Backbone as a chain_set.jsonl record, in Angstrom:
{"seq": "NLCREMVLCGANVVITQHSHCIGCYEEYEGGHIVYGQGNFHFCWANMAETWYTSLLIEVEIEKELKINFIPLLTKEKGIEVAKGEEADEIMRALFERNKELQNGKWKDGWHAFCIKMQDTYKGVLQGLCTPETKEETTELFSHFLDCEAHTDVWRELFPTWNMTNEK", "coords": {"N": [[40.443, 55.135, 2.446], [39.884, 52.919, 4.072], [42.43, 51.717, 4.328], [43.827, 53.719, 5.683], [42.369, 53.735, 8.022], [43.066, 51.232, 9.013], [45.728, 51.715, 9.72], [45.309, 53.614, 11.742], [44.203, 51.914, 13.567], [46.366, 50.484, 14.381], [48.033, 49.129, 12.542], [51.234, 48.781, 11.105], [52.172, 48.54, 8.516], [50.459, 48.532, 5.465], [49.541, 46.823, 2.652], [48.133, 46.771, -0.455], [46.333, 44.994, -3.057], [45.401, 43.926, -6.403], [44.901, 45.933, -8.27], [46.085, 45.769, -10.735], [47.996, 47.49, -11.632], [50.766, 49.553, -10.675], [50.154, 51.371, -7.797], [50.164, 53.902, -5.528], [52.09, 55.35, -2.82], [52.093, 56.093, 0.638], [53.084, 57.664, 3.695], [51.384, 57.525, 6.637], [50.217, 58.836, 9.534], [52.301, 57.614, 10.975], [52.3, 55.078, 9.896], [52.804, 52.902, 7.03], [51.56, 52.871, 3.778], [50.88, 51.056, 0.913], [49.376, 51.358, -2.048], [48.689, 49.172, -4.018], [50.72, 46.945, -5.783], [50.987, 46.31, -8.39], [50.922, 44.03, -11.213], [52.301, 40.846, -10.706], [53.011, 38.659, -12.352], [51.707, 38.568, -15.153], [51.155, 37.527, -18.263], [49.63, 38.404, -20.415], [48.82, 39.297, -23.717], [48.933, 42.44, -25.487], [48.143, 44.367, -23.542], [47.901, 47.347, -21.477], [50.919, 49.224, -20.941], [51.488, 49.536, -18.233], [50.557, 47.211, -17.176], [52.592, 45.407, -17.149], [54.451, 46.076, -15.261], [55.695, 46.114, -11.913], [56.038, 46.201, -8.309], [58.398, 45.003, -6.067], [58.266, 44.742, -2.674], [60.208, 45.599, -0.048], [60.388, 45.189, 3.328], [61.879, 46.509, 6.05], [62.602, 45.756, 9.386], [64.367, 46.067, 11.435], [65.841, 48.25, 13.255], [64.284, 50.562, 12.879], [61.179, 50.902, 11.166], [61.305, 50.483, 7.724], [60.618, 51.057, 4.295], [61.347, 49.711, 1.175], [61.449, 49.945, -2.349], [61.501, 47.817, -5.12], [61.676, 47.926, -8.437], [60.005, 45.972, -10.892], [59.865, 44.116, -13.986], [57.729, 42.462, -16.239], [58.563, 40.152, -18.576], [58.635, 38.393, -21.738], [59.738, 35.904, -21.074], [59.631, 35.764, -18.353], [60.112, 37.287, -15.1], [61.92, 40.209, -14.275], [64.308, 42.253, -12.535], [63.909, 45.673, -12.877], [66.087, 47.925, -14.534], [68.275, 50.777, -14.897], [67.051, 53.21, -17.168], [64.453, 52.171, -17.389], [63.833, 51.347, -14.763], [64.085, 53.819, -13.497], [61.974, 55.23, -14.7], [59.705, 53.794, -13.816], [59.851, 54.291, -11.059], [59.769, 57.112, -11.053], [57.18, 57.563, -12.011], [55.727, 56.409, -9.905], [56.379, 58.168, -7.767], [55.248, 60.49, -8.759], [52.524, 59.832, -8.747], [52.268, 59.571, -5.999], [52.422, 62.247, -5.191], [50.033, 63.154, -6.338], [48.235, 61.758, -4.787], [48.526, 63.057, -2.359], [47.735, 65.72, -2.971], [45.151, 65.406, -3.809], [44.53, 65.153, -6.475], [44.441, 62.643, -7.588], [41.868, 61.7, -7.6], [40.628, 62.692, -9.889], [41.928, 61.26, -11.937], [41.157, 58.671, -11.201], [38.368, 58.801, -11.512], [38.229, 59.275, -14.285], [39.338, 56.868, -15.224], [37.347, 55.058, -14.362], [35.138, 55.93, -15.871], [36.106, 55.308, -18.396], [35.984, 52.545, -18.204], [33.315, 52.052, -18.052], [31.571, 51.026, -20.117], [32.385, 48.354, -20.194], [31.573, 47.394, -17.669], [28.809, 47.905, -17.789], [28.222, 46.261, -19.938], [28.624, 43.714, -18.869], [26.547, 43.674, -17.01], [24.353, 43.872, -18.772], [24.559, 41.446, -20.035], [23.556, 39.565, -18.343], [21.077, 37.344, -16.944], [19.586, 36.427, -19.131], [18.378, 34.165, -21.647], [20.604, 33.613, -23.193], [22.784, 33.959, -21.583], [26.112, 33.475, -20.71], [28.203, 31.23, -18.874], [30.682, 32.301, -18.222], [30.135, 35.04, -18.153], [28.442, 35.249, -15.951], [30.211, 34.406, -13.956], [32.145, 36.443, -14.142], [30.603, 38.67, -13.441], [29.996, 37.96, -10.795], [32.549, 38.074, -9.711], [33.048, 40.811, -10.066], [31.297, 41.751, -8.176], [32.107, 40.671, -5.665], [34.684, 41.506, -5.261], [36.667, 43.907, -3.778], [38.09, 45.952, -5.14], [36.776, 46.086, -7.628], [34.241, 46.7, -6.687], [34.641, 49.31, -5.828], [34.824, 50.58, -8.312], [32.206, 50.157, -9.295], [30.831, 51.723, -7.406], [31.783, 54.25, -7.996], [30.867, 54.612, -10.603], [28.113, 54.224, -10.349], [26.805, 55.85, -8.184], [25.048, 55.849, -5.057], [22.618, 57.007, -2.685], [23.43, 56.143, -0.174], [25.849, 54.769, -0.318], [28.92, 55.383, -1.19], [32.193, 56.112, -2.539], [33.221, 58.016, -0.947], [32.764, 57.697, 1.758]], "CA": [[39.928, 55.331, 3.794], [40.039, 51.668, 4.811], [43.855, 51.543, 4.655], [44.169, 54.683, 6.726], [41.723, 53.262, 9.254], [43.892, 50.13, 9.518], [46.875, 52.331, 10.396], [44.815, 54.202, 12.987], [43.931, 50.806, 14.492], [47.607, 49.884, 14.832], [48.868, 48.508, 11.508], [52.443, 49.51, 10.729], [52.287, 48.468, 7.062], [49.286, 48.027, 4.746], [49.863, 46.656, 1.239], [46.925, 46.314, -1.14], [46.522, 44.28, -4.315], [44.386, 43.721, -7.414], [44.675, 47.047, -9.196], [46.761, 45.426, -11.996], [49.015, 48.49, -11.935], [51.356, 50.105, -9.466], [49.386, 52.498, -7.303], [51.003, 54.926, -4.914], [52.572, 55.049, -1.478], [52.113, 57.222, 1.565], [53.257, 57.475, 5.126], [50.195, 58.116, 7.241], [50.124, 58.69, 10.995], [53.322, 56.676, 11.429], [52.209, 53.81, 9.167], [53.153, 52.908, 5.611], [50.488, 52.29, 2.961], [51.159, 50.872, -0.503], [48.108, 51.142, -2.737], [48.858, 48.373, -5.232], [52.066, 46.61, -6.237], [50.957, 45.953, -9.804], [50.885, 42.601, -11.532], [53.577, 40.18, -10.534], [53.35, 37.884, -13.545], [50.603, 38.403, -16.091], [51.755, 37.566, -19.6], [48.606, 38.595, -21.434], [49.271, 40.168, -24.8], [48.201, 43.657, -25.859], [47.622, 45.122, -22.41], [48.6, 48.613, -21.244], [52.295, 49.03, -20.482], [51.496, 49.417, -16.775], [50.207, 45.828, -16.853], [53.811, 44.613, -17.109], [55.356, 46.587, -14.238], [55.254, 45.853, -10.541], [57.01, 46.521, -7.268], [58.711, 44.107, -4.97], [58.344, 45.62, -1.512], [61.067, 45.095, 1.007], [60.073, 45.833, 4.6], [62.929, 46.313, 7.046], [62.048, 45.984, 10.724], [65.454, 45.99, 12.421], [65.809, 49.328, 14.242], [63.064, 51.297, 12.603], [60.491, 50.375, 9.996], [61.671, 51.109, 6.458], [60.053, 50.436, 3.101], [62.136, 49.877, -0.039], [60.752, 49.479, -3.545], [62.334, 47.253, -6.167], [60.818, 47.861, -9.619], [60.102, 44.744, -11.676], [59.255, 44.077, -15.314], [57.362, 41.16, -16.77], [59.018, 39.971, -19.955], [58.081, 37.172, -22.321], [60.259, 34.691, -20.455], [59.589, 35.807, -16.898], [60.175, 38.542, -14.37], [63.287, 40.653, -13.996], [64.435, 43.536, -11.852], [64.101, 46.772, -13.832], [67.362, 48.624, -14.35], [68.506, 51.959, -15.724], [65.942, 54.096, -17.502], [63.168, 51.524, -17.089], [63.63, 51.448, -13.316], [63.881, 55.239, -13.188], [60.63, 55.62, -15.138], [58.731, 53.186, -12.896], [59.908, 55.014, -9.785], [59.302, 58.48, -11.289], [55.721, 57.516, -12.09], [55.245, 56.159, -8.542], [56.495, 59.395, -6.982], [54.264, 61.439, -9.296], [51.216, 59.434, -8.193], [52.281, 59.889, -4.565], [52.064, 63.665, -5.093], [48.606, 63.278, -6.653], [47.503, 61.267, -3.624], [48.572, 64.097, -1.325], [47.003, 66.933, -3.34], [43.772, 65.06, -4.16], [44.349, 65.067, -7.928], [44.232, 61.244, -7.966], [40.432, 61.457, -7.797], [40.312, 62.961, -11.3], [42.388, 60.108, -12.705], [40.313, 57.53, -10.847], [37.065, 58.976, -12.157], [38.434, 59.084, -15.727], [39.495, 55.421, -15.435], [36.041, 54.414, -14.196], [34.33, 56.275, -17.045], [36.647, 54.504, -19.495], [35.573, 51.158, -17.984], [31.863, 52.007, -17.893], [30.946, 50.118, -21.074], [32.692, 46.981, -19.774], [30.712, 47.053, -16.536], [27.43, 47.864, -18.285], [28.112, 45.08, -20.79], [28.459, 42.544, -17.998], [25.182, 43.745, -16.493], [23.414, 43.58, -19.852], [24.681, 40.051, -20.441], [23.007, 38.686, -17.314], [19.645, 37.029, -16.82], [18.94, 36.169, -20.418], [18.608, 32.759, -22.038], [21.922, 33.496, -23.825], [23.837, 34.259, -20.62], [27.181, 32.487, -20.652], [28.731, 31.007, -17.531], [31.785, 33.235, -18.009], [29.554, 36.336, -17.804], [27.97, 35.132, -14.575], [31.4, 34.365, -13.1], [32.752, 37.774, -14.143], [29.739, 39.531, -12.632], [30.21, 37.582, -9.392], [33.857, 38.627, -9.336], [32.864, 42.257, -9.971], [30.551, 42.055, -6.95], [32.754, 40.296, -4.405], [36.029, 42.06, -5.205], [36.617, 45.293, -3.301], [38.568, 46.867, -6.178], [35.688, 46.267, -8.59], [33.159, 47.385, -5.989], [34.941, 50.742, -5.878], [34.448, 51.07, -9.645], [30.733, 50.228, -9.302], [30.397, 52.866, -6.595], [32.12, 55.485, -8.707], [30.005, 54.715, -11.776], [26.695, 54.219, -10.001], [26.684, 56.24, -6.771], [23.723, 55.833, -4.451], [22.53, 57.938, -1.558], [24.02, 55.637, 1.059], [27.067, 53.988, -0.497], [29.827, 56.004, -2.146], [33.61, 55.967, -2.194], [33.609, 59.107, -0.045], [32.607, 57.32, 3.167]], "C": [[40.136, 54.081, 4.648], [41.498, 51.46, 5.225], [44.276, 52.492, 5.763], [43.559, 54.271, 8.062], [42.513, 52.108, 9.863], [45.109, 50.66, 10.265], [46.434, 52.923, 11.729], [44.501, 53.13, 14.041], [45.199, 50.047, 14.879], [48.481, 49.232, 13.787], [50.071, 49.393, 11.204], [52.606, 49.595, 9.217], [50.992, 47.887, 6.51], [49.667, 47.993, 3.272], [48.64, 46.072, 0.559], [47.28, 45.691, -2.489], [45.302, 44.444, -5.213], [44.153, 44.873, -8.371], [45.28, 46.795, -10.582], [47.73, 46.503, -12.47], [49.58, 48.989, -10.611], [50.545, 51.321, -9.057], [50.29, 53.587, -6.784], [51.31, 54.507, -3.478], [52.43, 56.299, -0.629], [52.475, 56.748, 2.964], [52.107, 58.226, 5.771], [50.189, 57.81, 8.737], [51.09, 57.633, 11.531], [53.283, 55.319, 10.75], [52.561, 53.999, 7.706], [52.031, 52.223, 4.845], [50.947, 52.243, 1.514], [49.84, 50.489, -1.159], [48.36, 50.442, -4.075], [50.298, 48.2, -5.667], [52.12, 46.354, -7.737], [50.88, 44.452, -9.978], [52.255, 41.996, -11.327], [53.952, 39.42, -11.8], [52.094, 37.6, -14.358], [51.188, 38.557, -17.482], [50.7, 37.684, -20.693], [49.102, 39.583, -22.473], [48.373, 41.394, -24.926], [47.54, 44.383, -24.697], [48.411, 46.422, -22.286], [49.989, 48.33, -20.672], [52.366, 48.845, -18.967], [51.151, 48.004, -16.309], [51.454, 44.993, -16.589], [54.844, 45.141, -16.115], [54.791, 46.277, -12.86], [56.366, 46.262, -9.581], [57.167, 45.346, -6.327], [58.909, 45.027, -3.772], [59.142, 44.933, -0.423], [60.764, 45.891, 2.274], [61.174, 45.481, 5.588], [62.352, 46.646, 8.418], [63.107, 45.941, 11.819], [65.316, 47.065, 13.5], [64.556, 50.168, 14.096], [62.467, 50.755, 11.31], [60.866, 51.18, 8.754], [61.049, 50.33, 5.32], [60.974, 50.74, 1.926], [61.359, 49.283, -1.202], [61.762, 48.981, -4.562], [61.452, 47.101, -7.396], [61.094, 46.6, -10.441], [59.416, 44.914, -13.025], [58.888, 42.64, -15.647], [57.768, 41.133, -18.231], [58.435, 38.662, -20.466], [58.509, 35.915, -21.574], [60.258, 34.743, -18.937], [59.69, 37.209, -16.342], [61.634, 38.906, -14.151], [63.245, 41.987, -13.262], [64.695, 44.596, -12.915], [65.404, 47.491, -13.503], [67.375, 49.878, -15.222], [67.267, 52.81, -15.919], [64.579, 53.477, -17.184], [62.849, 51.622, -15.598], [63.342, 52.891, -12.924], [62.47, 55.68, -13.557], [59.556, 55.042, -14.227], [58.695, 53.962, -11.589], [59.442, 56.464, -9.934], [57.775, 58.525, -11.298], [55.109, 57.263, -10.706], [55.271, 57.457, -7.73], [55.52, 60.465, -7.468], [52.861, 61.109, -8.767], [51.141, 59.717, -6.695], [51.893, 61.348, -4.344], [50.57, 63.863, -5.34], [47.742, 62.752, -5.508], [47.416, 62.367, -2.57], [47.744, 65.324, -1.691], [45.564, 66.667, -3.797], [43.517, 64.91, -5.646], [44.074, 63.629, -8.393], [42.761, 60.965, -8.258], [40.014, 61.699, -9.239], [40.722, 61.784, -12.173], [41.542, 58.873, -12.447], [38.973, 57.621, -11.555], [37.177, 58.742, -13.671], [38.593, 57.596, -16.056], [38.139, 54.721, -15.362], [35.13, 54.702, -15.389], [34.797, 55.471, -18.256], [36.165, 53.051, -19.408], [34.053, 50.97, -17.975], [31.189, 51.021, -18.851], [31.206, 48.653, -20.723], [31.749, 46.549, -18.662], [29.247, 46.974, -16.963], [27.21, 46.621, -19.141], [27.923, 43.81, -19.98], [27.039, 42.52, -17.438], [24.166, 43.35, -17.561], [23.442, 42.121, -20.274], [24.092, 39.064, -19.45], [21.525, 38.414, -17.524], [18.923, 36.956, -18.16], [19.177, 34.705, -20.755], [19.997, 32.541, -22.642], [23.074, 33.725, -22.854], [24.842, 33.113, -20.562], [27.681, 32.383, -19.214], [29.865, 31.983, -17.211], [31.272, 34.611, -17.583], [29.083, 36.328, -16.361], [29.153, 35.128, -13.605], [32.073, 35.739, -13.012], [31.922, 38.735, -13.295], [29.926, 39.225, -11.143], [31.525, 38.147, -8.884], [33.758, 40.147, -9.176], [32.134, 42.642, -8.681], [31.346, 41.77, -5.683], [34.171, 40.84, -4.26], [35.944, 43.537, -4.823], [37.069, 46.293, -4.358], [37.475, 47.133, -7.207], [34.491, 46.973, -7.95], [33.386, 48.888, -5.974], [34.598, 51.34, -7.236], [32.929, 51.197, -9.736], [30.254, 51.48, -8.572], [30.702, 54.196, -7.261], [31.171, 55.696, -9.891], [28.533, 54.89, -11.424], [26.506, 54.593, -8.536], [25.23, 56.198, -6.307], [23.751, 56.748, -3.245], [23.269, 57.44, -0.332], [25.357, 54.926, 0.892], [27.919, 54.628, -1.594], [31.258, 55.734, -1.701], [34.061, 57.03, -1.205], [33.526, 58.733, 1.416], [33.815, 56.6, 3.667]], "O": [[40.521, 54.178, 5.814], [41.766, 51.066, 6.36], [45.003, 52.103, 6.678], [44.178, 54.446, 9.112], [42.623, 52.009, 11.085], [45.483, 50.131, 11.311], [47.117, 52.751, 12.738], [44.528, 53.397, 15.243], [45.126, 49.07, 15.625], [49.591, 48.811, 14.112], [49.938, 50.608, 11.063], [53.112, 50.587, 8.694], [50.486, 46.884, 7.012], [50.068, 49.01, 2.706], [48.159, 45.006, 0.943], [48.394, 45.85, -2.987], [44.298, 45.033, -4.814], [43.265, 44.783, -9.219], [45.002, 47.551, -11.513], [48.231, 46.434, -13.593], [48.947, 48.861, -9.563], [50.279, 52.201, -9.876], [51.1, 54.136, -7.531], [50.858, 53.468, -2.996], [52.62, 57.417, -1.107], [52.213, 55.611, 3.356], [51.879, 59.403, 5.493], [50.158, 56.648, 9.141], [50.746, 56.857, 12.423], [54.152, 54.484, 11.002], [52.608, 55.123, 7.207], [51.597, 51.131, 5.21], [51.353, 53.259, 0.949], [49.263, 49.441, -0.869], [48.253, 51.059, -5.135], [51.013, 49.177, -5.893], [53.207, 46.197, -8.294], [50.785, 43.701, -9.007], [53.261, 42.576, -11.734], [55.085, 39.523, -12.271], [51.499, 36.527, -14.257], [51.672, 39.634, -17.832], [50.862, 37.124, -21.778], [49.73, 40.588, -22.138], [47.21, 41.378, -24.524], [46.467, 44.962, -24.868], [49.459, 46.582, -22.911], [50.201, 47.318, -20.004], [53.203, 48.091, -18.47], [51.427, 47.646, -15.164], [51.387, 43.983, -15.888], [55.993, 44.699, -16.127], [53.579, 46.191, -12.668], [57.472, 46.618, -9.988], [56.187, 44.771, -5.853], [59.656, 46.001, -3.863], [58.801, 43.849, 0.05], [60.871, 47.118, 2.287], [61.378, 44.314, 5.922], [61.701, 47.675, 8.599], [62.78, 45.794, 12.997], [64.731, 46.809, 14.552], [63.86, 50.448, 15.072], [63.18, 50.215, 10.465], [60.756, 52.406, 8.739], [60.959, 49.103, 5.365], [61.341, 51.894, 1.704], [60.696, 48.255, -1.065], [62.761, 49.647, -4.834], [60.567, 46.245, -7.414], [62.243, 46.213, -10.657], [58.515, 45.737, -13.188], [59.651, 41.715, -15.369], [57.364, 41.988, -19.019], [57.814, 37.914, -19.711], [57.733, 34.968, -21.452], [60.824, 33.861, -18.291], [59.393, 38.191, -17.024], [62.474, 38.048, -13.881], [62.277, 42.742, -13.358], [65.586, 44.444, -13.751], [65.768, 47.643, -12.338], [66.587, 50.012, -16.159], [66.531, 53.097, -14.975], [63.66, 54.177, -16.758], [61.722, 51.942, -15.219], [62.455, 53.153, -12.112], [61.837, 56.424, -12.807], [58.592, 55.734, -13.898], [57.618, 54.257, -11.071], [58.789, 56.994, -9.034], [57.159, 59.395, -10.683], [54.077, 57.847, -10.375], [54.285, 57.799, -7.078], [55.022, 61.258, -6.669], [52.108, 62.006, -8.388], [50.078, 60.063, -6.178], [51.133, 61.66, -3.427], [49.917, 64.641, -4.643], [46.638, 63.25, -5.285], [46.365, 62.582, -1.966], [47.111, 65.916, -0.818], [44.839, 67.604, -4.134], [42.403, 64.574, -6.047], [43.53, 63.426, -9.479], [42.441, 60.095, -9.068], [39.146, 60.999, -9.761], [39.964, 61.356, -13.044], [41.244, 58.115, -13.37], [38.497, 56.642, -12.13], [36.32, 58.088, -14.265], [38.047, 57.118, -17.05], [37.823, 53.886, -16.21], [34.428, 53.809, -15.862], [33.979, 55.008, -19.051], [35.964, 52.404, -20.436], [33.569, 49.841, -17.899], [30.32, 50.257, -18.431], [30.34, 47.804, -20.932], [31.188, 45.454, -18.712], [28.527, 46.07, -16.54], [26.149, 45.999, -19.084], [27.151, 42.931, -20.362], [26.403, 41.467, -17.397], [23.234, 42.591, -17.293], [22.458, 41.61, -20.81], [24.122, 37.856, -19.684], [20.824, 39.169, -18.199], [17.775, 37.382, -18.283], [20.082, 34.077, -20.204], [20.517, 31.425, -22.613], [24.234, 33.688, -23.265], [24.479, 31.949, -20.391], [27.589, 33.338, -18.442], [29.998, 32.438, -16.075], [31.893, 35.276, -16.754], [29.3, 37.293, -15.628], [29.102, 35.771, -12.556], [32.516, 36.149, -11.94], [32.471, 39.52, -12.523], [30.005, 40.143, -10.327], [31.604, 38.641, -7.76], [34.331, 40.706, -8.24], [32.333, 43.739, -8.158], [31.274, 42.538, -4.724], [34.795, 40.643, -3.217], [35.239, 44.316, -5.465], [36.493, 47.375, -4.465], [37.271, 48.277, -7.614], [33.807, 47.756, -8.609], [32.435, 49.66, -6.095], [34.133, 52.477, -7.313], [32.416, 52.218, -10.196], [29.385, 52.203, -9.059], [29.954, 55.161, -7.102], [30.728, 56.815, -10.151], [27.799, 55.607, -12.104], [26.096, 53.757, -7.73], [24.309, 56.477, -7.074], [24.816, 57.21, -2.837], [23.7, 58.253, 0.486], [25.948, 54.515, 1.891], [27.662, 54.434, -2.782], [31.496, 55.195, -0.621], [35.171, 56.952, -0.679], [34.157, 59.384, 2.249], [33.861, 56.207, 4.833]]}, "num_chains": 1, "name": "protein.A"}
């Protein structure tokens, strides 16, 4: 909703971050919205495969505004442009998510993701305000509160009468 509102207020391109995976793309009311480029360079071991893919976004503004996507892969020794089947798979998955954005099916996937993360968020809450609370837990909780992406998860997991993701 916020990205679409930015377009309605005059933005030609809105690109969001922090989802740690490639989101989706839509053209909305003459504007372009990219909901997450993925991780650019996170070399953490044992993460989901989507953790290691990202998009370089090329914005052309010569005659008319155009958006081009360049799929990237994070490898042990750095970042490289995806080619062949790997590039095709990254782009296929993007286009599939774009369809889900348009038909509303993305909400089911979002809710399932939030439910999967529920124990992590509850664990952070449970680790606060005790004599054993570690500084890392307090810092993580602070990050969960001040980051819009994490706030959306909180709102999905713990909806209240006045603050939901639907507004």
